[in-house]
Amino acid sequence: MKDVRAVQSRKKDARDVIGAGGELHQVAGGSHPQMTTNQGVAIGDDENSLRSGQRGPTLLEDGSLIEKLNHFNHERIPERVVHARGAAAHGYFELTASLADVSNAAIFKNVGERTPLFTRFSTVAGNMGSADTARDVRGFAVKFYTKEGNWDLVGNNMPVFFIQDAIKFPDLIHAAKQEPDRGFPQAQTAHDTFWDWASLSPESTHMLMWIMSDRAIPRAFRMMEGFGVHTFRLVNDAGKSTYVKFHWRPKLGTQSIIWDEALKISGSDPDFHRRDLWNAIDMGDFPEWELAVQLFDDAFAESFDFDVLDSTKLIPEETIPLRVVGRMVLDRNPDNYFAETEQVAFCTTHVVPGIDFTNDPLLQGRNQSYQDTQIIRLGGPNFAQLPINQPKCPMRNFQRDGHMQMGIPKGRVSYSPSSLSETTERADPLNGFTSFPATESGDKLRVRSATFADHYSQARQFFFSQTEPEQNHIVSAFVFELSKVATEAVRLTMLGRLANVDMGVAQRVADGLGYEGPIPKASAMVATRTDLAASPMLSILAQFKPTLKGRLVGCLVADGTDPAVVTALVAEAKKHGAQVKVIAPKVGGAKGSDGGTIPADFQLAGGSSVLFDTVVVALSEAGAATLVKEAAAVAFVHDAFAHLKVIGYTAGAQALLDKAGVLADAGVVAMGKPSPYLTAASKGRIWAREPTVRAVY
Ligand code: HDE
């Protein structure tokens, strides 16, 4: 064995690493600063702990070992009890139209002014390591670092919620999360406890329609809408209050995936959404949303069909159109997932002067919950001092001490009022936050207002505002979920609730379940209204933007592929704002018909067609003859067809198309020039194909 002391003396600089038996490695490249302990002491050796003799016991005095392991042991903090899995980005809000008539918030005053922000998207039910494409609501939380302090708009990608009163939130979440005895299923509502709770909670019916719709399986974070959900209040300079609902509208349009695709993406790329967000920002293709508001007054609130304080209801955009006031651009990925995405602490109570609350009982409960959850999650009351949470304006008060106090407050005065210091902070009655002086009176009761009692009318309105394929998907989603419910009585209770939405819908779900008995309607306080006009704004497909911007084209190649097809496709797709990814049997690429190499982005097994919006099968006859014997290639094409994608193909690819069961239709396009194919692909999926590939109940 070499003498380690001799090796130590050969160590020339910080790049040298001493391995087993005193082997000296040089790690090339860069000019590296010294590694130190947390006390700033330079570390001489980060590969070997201190021991007595070469094979002897490790010594307790090895401070750098103990410091390193202790820190590692404490690397995890409790994950969020809900919305644990998320991805985030930095960006800015730019005001494009003044809102000063209704709010004196500085962020709404100066057109053109940019306010920095941090936005976190999330799923609700799954744990941190769950898959992105679970059927779920997506969190859409924005922290605006305004000049007057932080404003957190902690919303979702659906405008309504499951419950009307915060007291029911723990029950909803316990029912949706893994069942407590067995610890599964992960990140799904398709199990008995969720549907047991839902079937016994009629107020959830409207939200169930949303969650069973394609809104719950978005194509990308940058292709989903966002909503503040509650009715908030804006207050102007004159102290006048205006009610407001906040909306985010994605510039790329709202788009979803198909359920079978979602299931398969969970396996192919569990990070599908966070990767998409990261890549888009990394490439400089910055995701963008419009911020819009629905504004209304007491008179409208009085006359509206439903209670504006009820978070299970929405105000159709046809009734109060959106007023666009600004845009959000996400232009910078986090530097560190933990320090930023994990430690960001959103609280509904974080509002600024000019923005205020209403009596929505869900919002009122949230105002307690978020602050408290951050204290347990982040270990104490000083979480606002973490860089990601610090306001970008002065933060001064007499709150002191506590775990991880990072400031060093000076002076003897840590209280108010005081006269001992000329320079300590004081409250500012003129410019500081003052709550809107709403008049409140009434008996102290545990009660829910009768104006919250209609649980079905808007659920029905939502269903009948959808296009036919979207309605079919809602029915199929109910069938899928309830088929995973083992307790038959729960399924039947749920059918009875659906019957209150519409007997036809309940019957379709019953058919899908193979249930042939009678469906007894659940009792309801208020009869379901059938006179609410359809609201096309609630449909994704009715608002579909024909574009390939931000979309991915997957091009399957093999040895013998004509490289000119790929080159032309890449060039044309770029004009559409889309990106082409090449999939080949080997990641080193395929041998083109000209003898050169066609470089690949994906190896076939890791590049399933579910990862792309549309695909091209660019094969020679010989290439297709090889790939018909490759299950991954057959599945690539078969899935693309079953997921209603537009498929471009070269003549040589026909054998693979046949093997995959592809039948000619408007979405199966021969590749001459790439333009007709790309034009067809920009129109989205081939919905007419759906009844030929999937049962419609
Ligand atoms: Fe949340 N919610 N929530 N929620 N929520 C949390 O706070 C809670 C609700 C939403 O990216 C928790 O920091 C209660 C509605 C988002 O960090 C917790 C109630 C809406 C996020 C909490 C609700 C939301 C959360 C868990 C019923 C849409 C993720 C960790 C009264 C408008 C924020 C945390 C992020 C997170 C409580 C209902 C959105 C426990 C009690 C309605 C986007 O405080």
XYZ file of C-alpha atoms in Angstrom, residues 2-693:
692
model
C 1.314 3.459 -0.871
C 2.209 5.800 1.948
C -0.590 8.339 2.053
C 1.703 10.918 3.614
C 3.918 10.697 0.559
C 0.926 11.200 -1.716
C -0.257 14.182 0.372
C 3.045 15.866 -0.234
C 2.658 15.364 -4.009
C -0.686 17.221 -3.934
C -0.129 20.319 -6.013
C -3.362 22.256 -5.918
C -7.009 22.191 -4.889
C -7.964 20.086 -7.921
C -6.070 17.021 -6.771
C -8.175 14.309 -5.192
C -6.773 11.426 -3.125
C -8.625 8.150 -3.678
C -8.372 4.645 -2.236
C -4.874 3.446 -1.479
C -3.543 6.957 -1.930
C -4.295 7.105 -5.663
C -4.001 10.653 -6.896
C -6.593 11.901 -9.425
C -6.488 15.216 -11.146
C -9.887 16.691 -11.937
C -9.215 18.888 -14.911
C -10.599 22.266 -15.895
C -11.533 25.598 -14.357
C -9.996 27.663 -11.604
C -11.650 26.483 -8.438
C -11.985 28.509 -5.240
C -11.147 26.770 -1.989
C -13.822 24.543 -0.465
C -14.388 25.467 3.186
C -16.374 24.263 6.183
C -19.378 26.333 7.209
C -16.978 28.163 9.505
C -14.869 29.222 6.543
C -11.952 26.900 7.255
C -10.334 25.549 4.074
C -10.927 21.809 3.677
C -7.803 19.823 2.895
C -9.465 16.527 1.913
C -13.126 16.011 1.029
C -12.741 12.376 -0.059
C -11.495 10.643 3.081
C -12.599 10.946 6.676
C -10.112 11.138 9.502
C -9.228 7.728 10.897
C -6.745 6.129 13.181
C -4.647 3.997 10.885
C -5.431 3.277 7.262
C -8.092 0.654 8.115
C -8.884 1.943 11.587
C -11.906 3.572 13.213
C -13.156 6.979 12.125
C -12.440 9.686 14.671
C -15.139 11.791 16.289
C -12.949 14.849 16.111
C -13.417 14.977 12.310
C -15.427 18.204 12.379
C -15.759 18.547 8.627
C -17.194 15.004 8.318
C -19.678 15.593 11.148
C -20.697 18.989 9.828
C -21.236 17.589 6.319
C -23.279 14.571 7.436
C -25.357 16.549 9.919
C -26.223 19.048 7.253
C -27.153 16.281 4.857
C -29.342 14.586 7.483
C -31.377 17.780 7.696
C -31.610 18.520 3.953
C -35.317 17.749 3.719
C -38.046 19.916 5.142
C -41.668 18.794 5.436
C -43.230 18.842 1.999
C -46.334 20.922 1.527
C -49.370 19.037 2.854
C -51.078 19.901 -0.433
C -49.497 21.197 -3.665
C -46.276 19.351 -2.732
C -45.155 18.841 -6.301
C -44.407 22.051 -8.117
C -42.217 23.927 -10.532
C -41.590 27.640 -10.644
C -39.987 30.486 -12.512
C -39.091 34.147 -12.124
C -40.542 36.810 -14.332
C -42.317 40.094 -14.355
C -45.765 41.618 -14.506
C -46.249 44.549 -16.847
C -49.270 46.775 -16.492
C -50.817 47.358 -19.929
C -53.981 49.221 -18.853
C -54.512 51.236 -15.700
C -56.822 49.927 -12.999
C -56.425 53.123 -10.951
C -60.159 53.828 -11.294
C -60.882 50.886 -9.020
C -57.686 50.188 -7.056
C -55.051 52.377 -5.469
C -52.497 49.544 -5.492
C -49.270 50.972 -6.954
C -48.898 47.889 -9.181
C -52.099 48.900 -11.036
C -51.275 52.591 -11.559
C -48.451 53.152 -14.044
C -48.951 51.623 -17.454
C -45.704 50.048 -18.692
C -44.311 49.539 -15.194
C -42.809 46.121 -14.529
C -43.080 44.343 -11.202
C -40.840 41.336 -10.536
C -42.606 38.113 -9.610
C -42.131 34.424 -8.887
C -44.759 31.908 -10.041
C -45.159 28.346 -8.816
C -47.343 25.738 -10.543
C -48.255 22.538 -8.751
C -50.459 19.486 -8.503
C -52.544 19.195 -5.344
C -52.817 15.591 -4.232
C -49.533 13.930 -5.125
C -46.393 13.898 -3.047
C -43.245 15.680 -4.162
C -42.065 12.745 -6.245
C -45.347 12.031 -8.022
C -45.911 12.343 -11.773
C -46.790 15.670 -13.374
C -49.674 14.427 -15.491
C -51.920 13.099 -12.708
C -55.569 14.054 -13.054
C -55.701 16.992 -10.650
C -56.237 20.708 -10.216
C -53.075 22.685 -10.863
C -51.960 25.355 -8.410
C -51.128 28.692 -10.010
C -49.514 30.855 -7.333
C -47.923 34.211 -8.114
C -45.829 36.286 -5.726
C -45.648 39.880 -6.955
C -42.773 41.814 -5.351
C -44.536 45.192 -5.554
C -43.078 48.504 -4.393
C -45.602 48.440 -1.568
C -44.792 44.931 -0.400
C -45.546 41.413 -1.586
C -48.897 40.465 -3.060
C -49.546 36.732 -3.368
C -52.298 35.676 -5.753
C -52.576 31.998 -4.799
C -54.905 30.552 -7.405
C -55.621 27.408 -9.403
C -56.115 26.488 -13.055
C -59.858 26.062 -12.435
C -62.164 28.896 -11.390
C -64.170 26.961 -8.795
C -63.355 24.749 -5.841
C -64.651 21.560 -4.180
C -65.952 23.108 -0.982
C -67.680 26.194 0.313
C -66.320 26.350 3.844
C -62.687 26.024 4.948
C -63.712 23.673 7.734
C -64.130 20.926 5.094
C -60.634 21.282 3.585
C -58.824 18.692 5.741
C -61.585 16.162 4.932
C -61.336 16.791 1.207
C -57.565 16.401 1.268
C -57.563 13.336 3.524
C -60.051 11.693 1.186
C -58.060 12.553 -1.940
C -54.566 11.682 -0.732
C -53.250 8.120 -0.232
C -55.501 6.066 1.989
C -54.007 6.217 5.476
C -53.779 2.509 6.217
C -52.106 1.422 2.970
C -50.301 4.513 1.801
C -51.633 4.360 -1.770
C -52.787 5.295 -4.357
C -50.427 8.129 -5.056
C -51.550 11.291 -6.857
C -54.966 10.084 -7.905
C -58.568 10.569 -7.004
C -59.510 7.219 -8.547
C -60.046 5.360 -5.268
C -62.746 4.683 -2.725
C -62.055 7.324 -0.095
C -62.119 10.234 -2.525
C -65.372 9.185 -4.153
C -66.907 8.256 -0.819
C -66.312 11.810 0.355
C -67.281 13.383 -2.973
C -70.502 11.390 -3.286
C -71.531 12.608 0.169
C -70.527 16.248 -0.481
C -72.960 17.656 -3.016
C -71.247 21.048 -2.974
C -68.316 19.405 -4.808
C -70.419 18.525 -7.889
C -69.486 21.547 -10.007
C -65.769 21.081 -9.294
C -66.061 17.348 -10.054
C -67.169 18.296 -13.560
C -64.045 20.432 -13.953
C -61.748 17.827 -12.470
C -63.180 15.125 -14.747
C -62.726 17.439 -17.714
C -59.554 17.838 -19.762
C -58.677 20.910 -17.661
C -57.278 18.442 -15.131
C -54.700 17.110 -17.614
C -53.071 20.202 -19.119
C -50.595 19.922 -22.002
C -48.203 22.318 -20.261
C -48.173 24.850 -17.435
C -47.727 27.504 -20.094
C -50.926 26.318 -21.770
C -53.297 26.639 -18.862
C -55.509 29.391 -17.559
C -55.254 30.593 -13.982
C -57.925 31.884 -11.625
C -57.943 33.637 -8.259
C -61.190 31.680 -7.617
C -62.604 33.820 -4.789
C -64.284 37.141 -5.179
C -61.718 39.658 -3.903
C -62.155 43.363 -3.353
C -60.342 46.269 -4.949
C -60.363 49.628 -3.167
C -59.588 52.931 -4.903
C -58.207 56.284 -3.679
C -61.687 57.416 -2.690
C -62.135 54.302 -0.548
C -64.713 52.842 -2.939
C -64.834 49.050 -3.108
C -65.272 47.023 -6.318
C -65.504 43.246 -6.384
C -63.004 41.429 -8.569
C -62.257 37.972 -9.926
C -58.726 37.468 -11.286
C -57.976 35.503 -14.470
C -54.734 34.501 -16.186
C -54.975 33.736 -19.919
C -52.083 31.895 -21.605
C -50.724 33.432 -24.785
C -50.216 29.975 -26.318
C -53.884 29.119 -25.773
C -55.310 26.579 -23.359
C -54.544 23.001 -24.304
C -54.865 19.618 -22.706
C -53.740 16.080 -23.353
C -55.828 12.920 -23.662
C -56.280 10.672 -20.632
C -54.548 7.639 -22.130
C -51.684 9.944 -23.049
C -51.539 11.253 -19.476
C -51.259 7.719 -18.146
C -48.437 6.904 -20.530
C -46.576 10.186 -20.029
C -46.513 9.398 -16.315
C -44.192 6.543 -17.249
C -42.338 8.088 -20.194
C -41.592 11.384 -18.501
C -42.955 11.968 -14.988
C -41.417 15.459 -15.192
C -43.285 16.335 -18.374
C -44.630 19.690 -17.166
C -41.644 20.922 -15.233
C -39.302 19.941 -18.057
C -41.487 21.798 -20.569
C -41.451 24.964 -18.444
C -37.718 24.764 -17.849
C -36.885 24.084 -21.505
C -39.108 26.856 -22.827
C -37.478 29.432 -20.557
C -34.016 28.018 -21.161
C -34.530 28.408 -24.940
C -35.722 31.992 -24.540
C -39.268 31.071 -25.535
C -40.754 32.839 -22.522
C -44.209 31.735 -21.355
C -46.689 34.568 -21.148
C -50.160 35.183 -19.742
C -52.575 38.097 -19.744
C -53.912 39.199 -16.388
C -57.580 40.072 -16.693
C -60.259 41.020 -14.213
C -63.995 40.685 -13.916
C -65.251 43.707 -12.001
C -68.662 44.137 -10.415
C -70.489 45.984 -7.700
C -73.004 45.219 -4.972
C -75.925 45.681 -7.350
C -74.599 42.957 -9.654
C -73.781 40.735 -6.673
C -77.374 41.088 -5.453
C -78.860 40.337 -8.851
C -76.554 37.461 -9.903
C -78.040 33.953 -9.986
C -75.589 32.697 -7.336
C -73.799 34.009 -4.292
C -70.529 35.688 -5.315
C -69.029 34.577 -1.978
C -69.509 30.921 -2.909
C -66.274 29.474 -4.356
C -68.129 26.612 -6.015
C -69.623 29.122 -8.464
C -68.199 31.234 -11.254
C -69.393 34.268 -13.130
C -69.509 33.387 -16.842
C -67.310 35.582 -18.994
C -70.304 36.110 -21.229
C -72.033 37.768 -18.248
C -69.062 39.910 -17.163
C -66.420 40.112 -19.900
C -62.763 40.180 -18.939
C -60.888 43.461 -18.764
C -57.238 42.816 -19.603
C -54.876 44.879 -17.461
C -51.441 43.389 -17.865
C -49.190 40.551 -18.807
C -46.955 38.138 -16.968
C -43.777 36.895 -18.605
C -41.693 34.114 -17.065
C -38.151 34.699 -18.253
C -35.790 33.122 -15.735
C -35.482 29.629 -14.331
C -34.678 29.321 -10.637
C -31.007 28.951 -9.751
C -31.806 26.495 -7.018
C -34.944 24.390 -6.719
C -34.842 24.114 -2.938
C -33.941 27.694 -2.076
C -36.578 29.119 -4.391
C -39.306 26.710 -5.530
C -39.420 24.780 -2.265
C -38.900 27.623 0.164
C -41.243 30.098 -1.462
C -44.027 30.778 1.024
C -47.307 31.977 -0.421
C -49.986 33.335 1.915
C -53.398 34.628 0.934
C -52.999 37.271 3.643
C -50.156 38.836 1.643
C -52.071 41.675 0.028
C -51.132 45.317 -0.533
C -53.145 48.520 -0.092
C -55.860 48.608 -2.773
C -56.528 44.821 -2.646
C -58.710 43.346 0.083
C -60.802 40.351 1.078
C -64.458 39.467 0.983
C -66.378 37.205 3.329
C -65.966 34.114 1.138
C -65.756 31.480 3.916
C -63.105 29.561 2.037
C -60.912 32.619 1.666
C -61.365 33.512 5.315
C -60.141 30.046 6.324
C -57.219 30.209 3.927
C -56.168 33.433 5.586
C -55.443 31.421 8.730
C -53.941 28.386 7.066
C -51.093 29.594 4.883
C -49.151 31.595 7.470
C -49.367 28.687 9.890
C -48.280 26.084 7.354
C -45.187 28.116 6.424
C -44.110 28.207 10.073
C -44.105 24.429 10.342
C -42.695 23.909 6.847
C -39.907 26.446 7.069
C -39.138 25.939 10.722
C -40.186 29.186 12.322
C -41.679 32.632 11.957
C -38.728 34.189 10.089
C -39.542 32.674 6.690
C -40.091 36.133 5.212
C -36.342 36.682 5.587
C -35.485 33.920 3.110
C -34.270 35.522 -0.134
C -37.186 34.201 -2.224
C -39.736 35.536 0.247
C -38.187 38.910 1.044
C -40.107 41.880 -0.238
C -38.131 44.106 -2.572
C -38.995 47.137 -0.469
C -37.950 47.868 3.128
C -39.260 45.418 5.751
C -39.206 46.888 9.270
C -41.088 46.075 12.434
C -40.512 44.984 15.993
C -40.958 41.277 15.427
C -37.831 39.792 16.960
C -35.838 36.631 17.527
C -37.154 33.158 16.713
C -35.519 30.328 14.807
C -33.070 31.405 12.128
C -33.274 35.131 12.700
C -31.019 36.391 9.943
C -30.952 40.099 10.671
C -29.114 41.846 13.493
C -31.591 44.423 14.780
C -29.893 47.381 16.447
C -30.801 49.580 19.396
C -32.742 49.177 22.632
C -36.184 49.942 21.284
C -38.065 46.859 20.108
C -41.573 48.021 20.911
C -44.100 50.639 20.001
C -45.086 53.240 21.063
C -41.688 54.512 22.125
C -39.991 57.852 22.666
C -36.398 56.747 23.301
C -35.378 56.693 19.675
C -35.926 59.251 16.917
C -35.507 56.735 14.129
C -37.553 53.680 14.970
C -40.409 52.685 12.688
C -44.007 53.793 13.194
C -47.313 52.740 11.639
C -48.487 55.032 8.818
C -52.255 55.658 9.073
C -52.308 57.610 5.801
C -50.470 55.260 3.467
C -50.468 51.996 5.353
C -52.838 49.117 4.676
C -56.320 49.736 6.042
C -59.093 47.231 5.684
C -62.215 48.219 3.774
C -64.746 49.220 6.457
C -67.420 46.728 5.436
C -70.517 46.803 7.633
C -71.043 43.471 9.362
C -73.820 42.355 11.687
C -75.720 39.192 12.466
C -76.221 36.397 14.931
C -73.284 34.197 15.809
C -74.169 30.864 14.165
C -72.632 27.765 12.644
C -74.558 27.968 9.431
C -74.155 28.059 5.674
C -76.186 30.632 3.802
C -79.175 29.331 1.845
C -77.774 31.295 -1.116
C -75.050 28.623 -1.327
C -77.540 25.752 -1.637
C -77.727 25.201 -5.409
C -75.037 22.580 -6.070
C -76.025 21.388 -9.515
C -77.072 24.198 -11.876
C -73.578 25.411 -12.734
C -72.300 21.840 -12.920
C -74.933 21.265 -15.588
C -74.126 24.544 -17.307
C -70.444 23.548 -17.438
C -71.186 20.141 -18.959
C -73.457 21.507 -21.653
C -71.013 24.306 -22.480
C -68.504 21.717 -23.674
C -68.056 20.443 -27.211
C -69.017 16.846 -27.905
C -65.517 15.359 -27.532
C -65.093 17.245 -24.256
C -68.411 15.935 -22.944
C -67.342 12.434 -23.924
C -64.103 12.858 -22.001
C -65.953 13.960 -18.859
C -68.175 10.892 -19.029
C -65.166 8.625 -19.679
C -63.284 10.161 -16.760
C -66.182 9.452 -14.399
C -66.284 5.908 -15.729
C -62.526 5.461 -15.272
C -62.496 6.868 -11.746
C -65.600 5.106 -10.496
C -64.403 1.844 -12.045
C -61.502 2.018 -9.592
C -63.915 2.380 -6.680
C -64.399 -1.065 -5.184
C -67.389 -0.150 -3.011
C -70.461 -0.470 -5.196
C -72.633 1.645 -2.899
C -70.284 4.607 -3.386
C -70.640 4.322 -7.155
C -74.402 4.299 -6.854
C -74.482 7.323 -4.512
C -72.345 9.186 -7.021
C -74.659 8.269 -9.892
C -77.515 9.696 -7.837
C -75.651 12.998 -7.529
C -74.899 13.052 -11.258
C -78.583 12.476 -11.906
C -79.181 15.886 -10.375
C -76.869 17.404 -12.971
C -78.572 15.538 -15.780
C -80.151 12.095 -15.927
C -78.646 11.537 -19.372
C -75.130 12.120 -18.046
C -75.757 9.821 -15.068
C -77.103 7.165 -17.426
C -74.061 7.404 -19.695
C -71.735 6.924 -16.723
C -73.883 4.031 -15.496
C -73.605 2.413 -18.954
C -69.842 2.798 -18.863
C -69.785 1.122 -15.459
C -72.023 -1.675 -16.660
C -74.637 -0.726 -14.070
C -78.141 -1.567 -15.234
C -80.308 -0.840 -12.187
C -82.343 2.287 -11.454
C -80.550 5.509 -10.538
C -82.289 7.104 -7.558
C -81.772 10.884 -7.639
C -80.069 12.294 -4.553
C -82.124 14.743 -2.554
C -81.439 18.400 -3.310
C -82.442 21.589 -1.496
C -82.759 23.504 -4.751
C -83.984 22.166 -8.092
C -81.377 22.172 -10.841
C -81.816 25.052 -13.243
C -81.971 24.141 -16.891
C -82.254 27.722 -18.152
C -78.611 28.792 -17.751
C -77.230 29.660 -21.163
C -74.226 27.673 -22.368
C -70.948 29.508 -21.834
C -68.565 28.653 -24.700
C -65.747 30.374 -22.781
C -65.789 27.362 -20.454
C -64.790 25.035 -23.268
C -61.146 24.551 -24.227
C -61.967 23.371 -27.734
C -64.428 26.152 -28.487
C -61.571 28.590 -27.752
C -58.882 26.504 -29.452
C -56.094 28.539 -31.068
C -54.869 26.840 -34.264
C -51.125 27.154 -33.751
C -47.989 25.072 -33.445
C -46.230 27.738 -31.407
C -44.442 26.190 -28.478
C -45.387 22.683 -29.625
C -43.142 19.686 -30.278
C -42.956 17.629 -33.475
C -41.527 14.118 -33.067
C -39.829 12.729 -36.180
C -39.144 8.992 -36.233
C -36.171 8.029 -38.401
C -34.093 4.896 -38.993
C -31.225 3.829 -41.209
C -32.123 4.687 -44.781
C -34.242 7.780 -43.997
C -33.890 10.618 -46.477
C -32.206 13.393 -44.443
C -33.752 16.050 -46.716
C -37.177 15.227 -45.207
C -35.860 15.972 -41.734
C -34.014 19.136 -42.747
C -37.060 20.576 -44.536
C -39.290 19.673 -41.599
C -37.003 21.389 -39.090
C -36.854 24.546 -41.192
C -40.609 24.735 -41.796
C -41.515 23.886 -38.199
C -39.303 26.718 -37.000
C -41.402 29.132 -39.044
C -44.434 27.894 -37.100
C -42.623 28.411 -33.790
C -42.468 24.638 -33.230
C -39.482 22.455 -32.474
C -38.606 19.122 -34.082
C -37.126 16.295 -32.030
C -35.652 13.316 -33.869
C -36.256 9.819 -32.531
C -34.055 6.980 -33.789
C -33.441 3.355 -32.788
C -30.028 4.494 -31.485
C -29.292 7.808 -29.776
C -26.114 8.118 -31.836
C -28.408 8.786 -34.807
C -29.404 6.969 -37.976
C -27.534 6.485 -41.226
C -29.260 8.645 -43.798
C -29.918 7.553 -47.399
C -27.011 9.814 -48.427
C -24.591 7.889 -46.198
C -24.371 10.704 -43.610
C -25.630 10.640 -40.023
C -29.023 11.998 -38.996
C -28.460 13.095 -35.382
C -31.085 11.964 -32.855
C -32.490 13.620 -29.730
C -34.121 10.473 -28.355
C -33.572 6.753 -28.459
C -36.817 5.055 -29.504
C -37.581 3.463 -26.112
C -37.226 6.849 -24.393
C -38.962 8.918 -27.041
C -42.551 7.670 -27.119
C -44.974 9.628 -29.273
C -46.895 10.753 -26.153
C -44.142 13.315 -25.611
C -44.963 15.122 -28.857
C -47.918 17.087 -30.165
C -47.686 15.615 -33.640
C -45.380 13.115 -35.325
C -43.724 12.359 -38.639
C -42.792 8.820 -39.577
C -39.891 9.406 -41.954
C -38.731 5.968 -43.017
C -37.376 4.170 -46.043
C -38.955 0.847 -46.952
C -35.962 -0.944 -45.444
C -36.227 1.150 -42.292
C -39.929 0.341 -41.930
C -39.215 -3.364 -42.508
C -36.862 -3.305 -39.504
C -39.158 -1.279 -37.287
C -42.260 -3.451 -37.767
C -40.368 -5.923 -35.564
C -39.748 -3.288 -32.889
C -42.670 -3.009 -30.451
C -41.623 0.505 -29.365
C -41.842 1.708 -32.982
C -45.249 0.104 -33.520
C -46.465 1.635 -30.239
C -45.046 5.011 -31.286
C -47.254 5.103 -34.353
C -50.219 3.297 -32.803
C -50.339 5.721 -29.860
C -49.998 8.770 -32.091
C -53.036 7.543 -34.026
C -55.033 6.627 -30.912
C -54.210 10.011 -29.379
C -55.729 11.656 -32.428
C -52.477 13.234 -33.549
C -51.758 14.409 -37.023
C -49.258 11.957 -38.530
C -46.998 12.866 -41.430
C -45.461 9.917 -43.254
C -43.120 9.100 -46.092
C -44.130 6.469 -48.668
C -41.551 4.043 -47.269
C -43.209 4.122 -43.826
C -46.433 2.443 -45.007
C -45.596 -1.028 -43.614
C -45.171 0.393 -40.106
C -48.380 2.426 -40.396
C -50.241 -0.735 -41.428
C -48.763 -2.762 -38.582
C -49.802 -0.006 -36.125
C -53.399 -0.041 -37.415
C -53.331 3.473 -38.870
C -56.304 4.141 -41.126
C -56.391 6.959 -43.654
C -58.124 10.162 -42.490
C -57.627 13.923 -42.626
C -54.891 13.650 -40.020
C -52.738 11.117 -41.837
C -50.759 13.250 -44.264
C -48.244 12.131 -46.893
C -45.008 14.106 -46.689
C -44.316 15.868 -49.950
C -43.364 19.276 -48.756
C -43.732 19.645 -44.988
C -46.180 22.583 -45.274
C -49.507 20.715 -45.770
C -48.589 18.412 -42.893
C -47.701 21.306 -40.574
C -50.838 23.229 -41.508
C -52.932 20.165 -40.690
C -51.005 19.673 -37.420
C -51.552 23.278 -36.346
C -55.306 22.613 -36.252
C -54.818 20.247 -33.340
C -56.156 16.772 -32.864
C -58.419 14.860 -35.228
C -61.503 14.657 -33.045
C -63.529 12.866 -35.697
C -61.146 9.902 -35.288
C -61.935 9.457 -31.620
C -65.064 7.272 -31.874
C -63.077 4.885 -34.085
C -60.347 4.322 -31.508
